[in-house]
Coordinates of C-alpha atoms and ligand atoms in Angstrom, one line a residue:
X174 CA 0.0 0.0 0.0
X175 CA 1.1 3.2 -1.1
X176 CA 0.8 5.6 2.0
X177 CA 3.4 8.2 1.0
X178 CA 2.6 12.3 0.4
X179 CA 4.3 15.4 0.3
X180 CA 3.5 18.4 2.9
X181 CA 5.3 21.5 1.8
X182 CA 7.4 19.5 -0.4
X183 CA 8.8 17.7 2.3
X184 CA 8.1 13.7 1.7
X185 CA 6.2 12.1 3.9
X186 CA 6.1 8.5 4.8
X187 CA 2.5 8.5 5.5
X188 CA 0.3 11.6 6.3
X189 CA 0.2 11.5 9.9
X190 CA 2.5 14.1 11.8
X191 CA 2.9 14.6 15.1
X192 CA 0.8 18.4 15.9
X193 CA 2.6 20.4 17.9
X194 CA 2.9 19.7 21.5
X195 CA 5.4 19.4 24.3
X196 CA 5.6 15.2 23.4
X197 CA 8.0 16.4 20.3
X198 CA 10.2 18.5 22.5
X199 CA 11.7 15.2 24.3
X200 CA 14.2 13.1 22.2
X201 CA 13.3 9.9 23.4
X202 CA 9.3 10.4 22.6
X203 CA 10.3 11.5 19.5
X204 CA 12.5 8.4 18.6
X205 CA 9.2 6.6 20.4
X206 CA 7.1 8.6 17.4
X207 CA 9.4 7.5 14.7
X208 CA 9.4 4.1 15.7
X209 CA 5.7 3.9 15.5
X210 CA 4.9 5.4 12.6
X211 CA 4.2 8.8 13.0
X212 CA 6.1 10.3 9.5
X213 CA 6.7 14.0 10.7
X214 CA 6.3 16.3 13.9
X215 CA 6.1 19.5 14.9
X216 CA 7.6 21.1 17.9
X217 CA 6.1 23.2 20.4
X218 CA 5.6 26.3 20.2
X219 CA 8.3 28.9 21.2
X220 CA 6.4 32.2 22.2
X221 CA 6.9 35.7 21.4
X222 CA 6.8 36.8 25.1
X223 CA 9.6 33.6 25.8
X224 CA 11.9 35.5 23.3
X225 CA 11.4 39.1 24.1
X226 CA 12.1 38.0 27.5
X227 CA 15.3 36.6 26.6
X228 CA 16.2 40.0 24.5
X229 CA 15.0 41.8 27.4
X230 CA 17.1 39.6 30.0
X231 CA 20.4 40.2 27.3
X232 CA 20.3 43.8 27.0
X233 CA 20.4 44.2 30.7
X234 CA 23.2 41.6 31.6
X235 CA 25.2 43.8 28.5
X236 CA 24.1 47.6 29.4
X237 CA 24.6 46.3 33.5
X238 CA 28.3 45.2 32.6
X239 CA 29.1 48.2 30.1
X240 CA 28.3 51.3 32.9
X241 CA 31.0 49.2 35.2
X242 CA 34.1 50.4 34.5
X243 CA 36.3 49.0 37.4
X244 CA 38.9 46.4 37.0
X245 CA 36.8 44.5 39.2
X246 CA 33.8 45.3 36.8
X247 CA 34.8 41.7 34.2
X248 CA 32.7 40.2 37.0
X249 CA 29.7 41.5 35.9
X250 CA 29.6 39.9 32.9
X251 CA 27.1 36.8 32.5
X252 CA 28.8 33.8 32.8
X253 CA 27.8 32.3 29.2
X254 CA 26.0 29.3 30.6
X255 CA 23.4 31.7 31.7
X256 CA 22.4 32.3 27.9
X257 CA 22.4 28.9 27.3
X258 CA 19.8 29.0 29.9
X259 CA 17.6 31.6 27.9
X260 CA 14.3 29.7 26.6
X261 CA 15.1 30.4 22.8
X262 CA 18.7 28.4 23.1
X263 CA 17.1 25.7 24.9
X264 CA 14.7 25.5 22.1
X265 CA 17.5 25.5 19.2
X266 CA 19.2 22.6 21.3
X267 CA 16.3 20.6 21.4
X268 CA 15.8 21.1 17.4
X269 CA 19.5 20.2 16.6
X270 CA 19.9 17.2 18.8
X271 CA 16.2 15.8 17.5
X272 CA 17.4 16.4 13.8
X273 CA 20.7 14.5 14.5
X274 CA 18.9 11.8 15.7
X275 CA 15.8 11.0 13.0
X276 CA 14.9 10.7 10.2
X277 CA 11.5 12.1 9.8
X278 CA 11.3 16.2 8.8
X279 CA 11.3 18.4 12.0
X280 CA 8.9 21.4 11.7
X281 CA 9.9 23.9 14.1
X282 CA 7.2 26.5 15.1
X283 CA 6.7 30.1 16.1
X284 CA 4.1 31.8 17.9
X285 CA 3.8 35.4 18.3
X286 CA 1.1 38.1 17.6
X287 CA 3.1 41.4 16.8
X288 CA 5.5 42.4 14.6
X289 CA 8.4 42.4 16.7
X290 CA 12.0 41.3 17.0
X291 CA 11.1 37.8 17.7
X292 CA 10.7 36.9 13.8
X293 CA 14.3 36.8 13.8
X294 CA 14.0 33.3 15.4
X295 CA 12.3 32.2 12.0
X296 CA 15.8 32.1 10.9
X297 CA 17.6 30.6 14.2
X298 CA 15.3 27.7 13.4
X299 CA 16.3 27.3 9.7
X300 CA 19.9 27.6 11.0
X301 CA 19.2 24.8 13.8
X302 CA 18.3 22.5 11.0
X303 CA 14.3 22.4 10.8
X304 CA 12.9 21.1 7.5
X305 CA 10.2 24.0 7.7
X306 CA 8.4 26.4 9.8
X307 CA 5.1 26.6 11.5
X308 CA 3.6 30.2 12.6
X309 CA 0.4 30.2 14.9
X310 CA -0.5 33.9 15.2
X311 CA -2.9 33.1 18.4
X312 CA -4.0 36.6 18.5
X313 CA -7.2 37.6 20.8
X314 CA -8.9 40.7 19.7
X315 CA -10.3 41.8 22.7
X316 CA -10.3 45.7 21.8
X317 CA -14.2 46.6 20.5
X318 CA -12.1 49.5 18.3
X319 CA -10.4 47.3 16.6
X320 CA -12.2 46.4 13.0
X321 CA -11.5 42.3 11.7
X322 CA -9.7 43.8 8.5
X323 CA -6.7 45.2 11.1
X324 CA -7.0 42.1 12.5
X325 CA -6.6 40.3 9.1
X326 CA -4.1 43.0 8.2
X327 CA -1.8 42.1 11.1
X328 CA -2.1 38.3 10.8
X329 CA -0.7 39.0 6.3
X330 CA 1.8 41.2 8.0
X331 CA 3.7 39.2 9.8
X332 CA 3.3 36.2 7.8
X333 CA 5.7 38.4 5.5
X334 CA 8.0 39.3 7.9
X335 CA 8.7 35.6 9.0
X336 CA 8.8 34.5 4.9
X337 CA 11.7 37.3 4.5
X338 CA 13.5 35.8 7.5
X339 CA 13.5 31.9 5.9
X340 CA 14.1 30.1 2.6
X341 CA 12.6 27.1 4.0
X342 CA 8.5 26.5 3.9
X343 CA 6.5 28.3 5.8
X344 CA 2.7 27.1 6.9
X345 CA 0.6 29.5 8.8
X346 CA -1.9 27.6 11.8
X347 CA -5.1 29.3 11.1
X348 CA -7.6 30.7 13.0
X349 CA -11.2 29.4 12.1
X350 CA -12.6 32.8 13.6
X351 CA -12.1 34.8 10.4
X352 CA -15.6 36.2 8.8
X353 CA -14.2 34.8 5.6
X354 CA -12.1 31.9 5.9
X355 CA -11.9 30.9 2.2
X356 CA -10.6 34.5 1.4
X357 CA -8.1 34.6 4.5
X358 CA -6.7 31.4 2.6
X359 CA -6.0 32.9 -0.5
X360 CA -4.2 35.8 1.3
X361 CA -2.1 34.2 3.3
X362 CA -1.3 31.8 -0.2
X363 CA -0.8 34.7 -2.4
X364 CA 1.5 36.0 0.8
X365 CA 3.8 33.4 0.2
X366 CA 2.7 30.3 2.8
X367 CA 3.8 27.2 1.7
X368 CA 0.7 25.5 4.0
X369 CA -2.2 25.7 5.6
X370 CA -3.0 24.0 9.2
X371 CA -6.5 23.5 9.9
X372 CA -7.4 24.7 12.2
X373 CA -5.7 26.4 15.6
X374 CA -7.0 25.2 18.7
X375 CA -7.6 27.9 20.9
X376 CA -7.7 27.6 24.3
X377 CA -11.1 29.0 26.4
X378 CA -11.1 29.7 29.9
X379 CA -13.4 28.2 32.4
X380 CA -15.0 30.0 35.4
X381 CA -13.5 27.9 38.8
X382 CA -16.6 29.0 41.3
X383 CA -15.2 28.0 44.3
X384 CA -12.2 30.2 44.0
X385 CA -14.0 32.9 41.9
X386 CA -11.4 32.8 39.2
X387 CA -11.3 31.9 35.7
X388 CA -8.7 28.8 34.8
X389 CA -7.1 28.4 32.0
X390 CA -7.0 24.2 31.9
X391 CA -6.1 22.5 28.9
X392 CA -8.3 20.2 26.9
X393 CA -8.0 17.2 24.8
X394 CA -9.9 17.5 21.3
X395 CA -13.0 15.3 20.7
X396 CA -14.1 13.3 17.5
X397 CA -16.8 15.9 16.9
X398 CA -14.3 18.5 16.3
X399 CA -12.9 17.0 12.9
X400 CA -16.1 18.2 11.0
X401 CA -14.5 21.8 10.9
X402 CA -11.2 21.1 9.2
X403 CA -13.1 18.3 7.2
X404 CA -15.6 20.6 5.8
X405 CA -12.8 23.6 5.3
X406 CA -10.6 21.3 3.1
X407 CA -13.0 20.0 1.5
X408 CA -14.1 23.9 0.2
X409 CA -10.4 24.7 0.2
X410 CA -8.9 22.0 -1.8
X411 CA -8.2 23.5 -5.6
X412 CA -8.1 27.2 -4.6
X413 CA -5.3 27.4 -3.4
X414 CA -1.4 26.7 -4.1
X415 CA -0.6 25.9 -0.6
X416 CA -0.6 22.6 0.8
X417 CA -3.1 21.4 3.8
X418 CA -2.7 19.7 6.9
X419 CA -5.9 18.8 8.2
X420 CA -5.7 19.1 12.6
X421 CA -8.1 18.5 15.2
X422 CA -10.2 15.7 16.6
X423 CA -8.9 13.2 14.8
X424 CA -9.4 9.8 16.8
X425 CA -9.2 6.9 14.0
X426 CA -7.1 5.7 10.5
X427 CA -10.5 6.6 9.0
X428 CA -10.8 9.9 9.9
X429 CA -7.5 10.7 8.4
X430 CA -8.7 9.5 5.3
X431 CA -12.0 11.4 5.3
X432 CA -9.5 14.0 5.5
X433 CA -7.7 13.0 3.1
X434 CA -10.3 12.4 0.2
X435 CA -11.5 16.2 1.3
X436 CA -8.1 17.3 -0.3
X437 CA -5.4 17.5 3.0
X438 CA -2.0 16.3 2.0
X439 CA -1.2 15.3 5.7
X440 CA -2.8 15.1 9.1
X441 CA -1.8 16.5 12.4
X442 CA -2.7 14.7 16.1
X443 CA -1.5 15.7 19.6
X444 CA -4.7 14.9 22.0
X445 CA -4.7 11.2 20.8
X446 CA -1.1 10.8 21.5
X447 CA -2.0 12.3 25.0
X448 CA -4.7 10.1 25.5
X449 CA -3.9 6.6 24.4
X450 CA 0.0 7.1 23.9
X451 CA 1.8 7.6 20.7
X452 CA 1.9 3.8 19.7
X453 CA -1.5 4.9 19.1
X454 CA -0.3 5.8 15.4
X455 CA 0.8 2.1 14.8
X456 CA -2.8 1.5 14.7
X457 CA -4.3 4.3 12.7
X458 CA -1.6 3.6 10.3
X459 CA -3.2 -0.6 10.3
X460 CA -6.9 0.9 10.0
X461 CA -5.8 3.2 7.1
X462 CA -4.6 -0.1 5.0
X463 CA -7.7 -1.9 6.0
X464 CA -10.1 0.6 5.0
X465 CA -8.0 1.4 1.4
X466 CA -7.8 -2.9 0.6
X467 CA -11.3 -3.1 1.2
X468 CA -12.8 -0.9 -0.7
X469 CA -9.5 -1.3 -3.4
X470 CA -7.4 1.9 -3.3
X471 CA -3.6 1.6 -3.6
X472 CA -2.9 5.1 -2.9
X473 CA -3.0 7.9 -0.8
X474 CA -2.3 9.8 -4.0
X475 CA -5.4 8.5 -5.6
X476 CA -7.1 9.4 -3.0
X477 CA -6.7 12.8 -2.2
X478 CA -9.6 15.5 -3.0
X479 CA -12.1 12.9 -4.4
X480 CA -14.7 14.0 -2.0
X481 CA -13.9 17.9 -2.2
X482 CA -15.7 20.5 -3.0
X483 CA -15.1 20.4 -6.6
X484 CA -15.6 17.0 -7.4
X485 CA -19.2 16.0 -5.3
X486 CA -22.1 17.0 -7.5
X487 CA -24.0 17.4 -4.8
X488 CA -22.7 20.2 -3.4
X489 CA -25.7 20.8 -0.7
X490 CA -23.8 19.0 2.1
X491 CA -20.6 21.9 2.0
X492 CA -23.3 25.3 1.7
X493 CA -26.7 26.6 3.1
X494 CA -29.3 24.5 1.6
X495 CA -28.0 21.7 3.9
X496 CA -28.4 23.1 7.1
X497 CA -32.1 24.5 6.5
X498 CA -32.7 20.5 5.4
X499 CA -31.3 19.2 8.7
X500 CA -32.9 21.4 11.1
X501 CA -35.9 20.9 9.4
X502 CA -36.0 16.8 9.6
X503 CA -34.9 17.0 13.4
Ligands
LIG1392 C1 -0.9 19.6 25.5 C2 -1.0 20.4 24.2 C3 0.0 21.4 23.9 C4 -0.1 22.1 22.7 N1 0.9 23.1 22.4 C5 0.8 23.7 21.2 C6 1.8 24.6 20.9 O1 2.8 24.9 21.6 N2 1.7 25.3 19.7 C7 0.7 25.0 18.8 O2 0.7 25.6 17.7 N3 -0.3 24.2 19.1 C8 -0.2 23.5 20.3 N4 -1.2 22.6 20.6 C9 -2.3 22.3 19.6 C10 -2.0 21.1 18.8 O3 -0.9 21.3 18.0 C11 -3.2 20.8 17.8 O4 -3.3 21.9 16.9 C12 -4.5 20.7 18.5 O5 -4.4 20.1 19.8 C13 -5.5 19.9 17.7 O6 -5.1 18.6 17.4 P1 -5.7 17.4 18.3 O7 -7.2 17.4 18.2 O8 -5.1 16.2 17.7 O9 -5.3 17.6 19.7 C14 -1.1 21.8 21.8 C15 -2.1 20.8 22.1 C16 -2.0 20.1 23.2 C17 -3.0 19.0 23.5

């Protein structure tokens, strides 16, 4: 069975990768994730505020030992394995050692919200050896001034900035909050992303009563939620240059290739890995081949975008008409 795709350009064994999470940060649960299958992964995220903190924390160690002008004054200098210490190095580390040690491409990824200093890292990662670059601008608009085409403006913005930082490919994890996703799409394509992740994750708060504080607990995704990337492929696929990888809820070897056939070139997982441990992919990996001899595919290839937007004549199930019939026979 043919399982093999390209994300990005980057050749894929099979189309499930590893979303990012802290699981690919550690060496030995990446080996672990190489060993079972899993075809790619992405790191976690290094933040904005974790960099500018480390800018921050180096212009006052080198201003602090400038002003000191005694002989005694050497001794103000950071000892340099305090910069090793620095979030961002720890982070480069991580990528190098985890390149020199598999096989499978190594997507490093960014996160950030302004256009700021930290897009420099864009090209630390290249430098540290990652085969491409994932940018999740998890902005939250919370100003009522503030219209959704400076929001959209922001999010093009530094899209840019990070492509004129890298040579290697660039996918940006999108929002599904945008009032028009399909157009959002073709900006950030015509922008220059190499790929699409569908869809960001974002994390809600919950009210803890007892305390009388919100919480910010993290949550594993369920099955229900792989309708939204399912249904956004499936309208994506053909209208854009940039490859997709399809993220979110997905539990089972089928749902990747429901994925699939809606036009994604790879999948992403990190709750499943979480929740049943990442020898989990083994068996996706066995009900992918079982579903595709059955019903006599040989290919991922083959399979991609046949359910898509384009290519279903009846197009009722992606659009408007659809949901009126629903409601109506509930
Ligand atoms: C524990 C955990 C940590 C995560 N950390 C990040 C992160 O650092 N950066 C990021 O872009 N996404 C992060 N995500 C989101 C995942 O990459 C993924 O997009 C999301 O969980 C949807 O996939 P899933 O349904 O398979 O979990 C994290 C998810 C989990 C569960």
């Amino acid at each position: 069975m043919q399982l093999q795709t390209t994300y990005m350009g980057l050749k894929l064994e099979n189309p499930i990768m590893a979303g990012a999470c802290p699981l690919t940060k550690n060496l030995d649960r990446v080996k672990e994730m190489e060993e079972a299958g899993i075809a790619g992964i992405v790191l976690p995220s290094l933040f904005e505020e974790e960099i500018s903190y480390d800018q921050h924390a180096m212009d006052k160690f080198l201003n602090y030992s400038t002003n000191a002008v005694s002989a005694e004054a050497i001794t103000f200098f950071p000892e340099p394995e305090n910069f090793h210490n620095f979030e961002g190095e720890e982070y480069l580390e991580s990528l190098r050692k985890i390149k020199s040690c598999v096989g499978i491409p190594v997507i490093g990824s960014l996160n950030g919200t302004t256009p700021g200093g930290w897009v420099k890292y864009a090209k630390l990662i290249q430098e540290a050896g990652a085969d491409a670059l994932e940018l999740n601008i998890f902005y939250v608009p919370t100003d009522v001034s503030q219209s959704g085409s400076e929001v959209e403006k922001r999010y093009v913005e530094i899209l840019k900035l990070i492509k004129a930082q890298v040579t290697i490919p660039v996918a940006v994890k999108m929002s599904p909050f945008f009032s028009s996703i399909a157009n959002m799409a073709k900006r950030f394509d015509e922008a220059g992303a190499n790929g699409l992740v569908l869809f960001n994750r974002f994390l809600e708060p919950d009210f803890d009563l007892d305390n009388l504080e919100a919480s910010m607990r993290p949550s594993y995704s369920t099955r229900h939620e792989m309708r939204l990337p399912l249904h956004w492929t499936a309208i994506l696929n053909g209208s854009i240059k940039a490859s997709i990888a399809a993220s979110r809820g997905i539990k089972s070897g089928t749902d990747i290739l429901k994925l699939i056939m809606a036009g994604a070139d790879a999948t992403m997982i990190s709750s499943l890995f979480y929740q049943e441990g990442i020898g989990s992919a083994a068996k996706l990996i066995k009900e992918m081949i079982q579903w595709m001899e059955e019903h006599e595919y040989t290919s991922i290839e083959q399979m991609k975008g046949s359910m898509s937007f384009r290519h279903i004549p009846d197009k009722s199930a992606f659009q408007r008409a659809n949901y009126m019939k629903q409601l109506r026979s509930i």
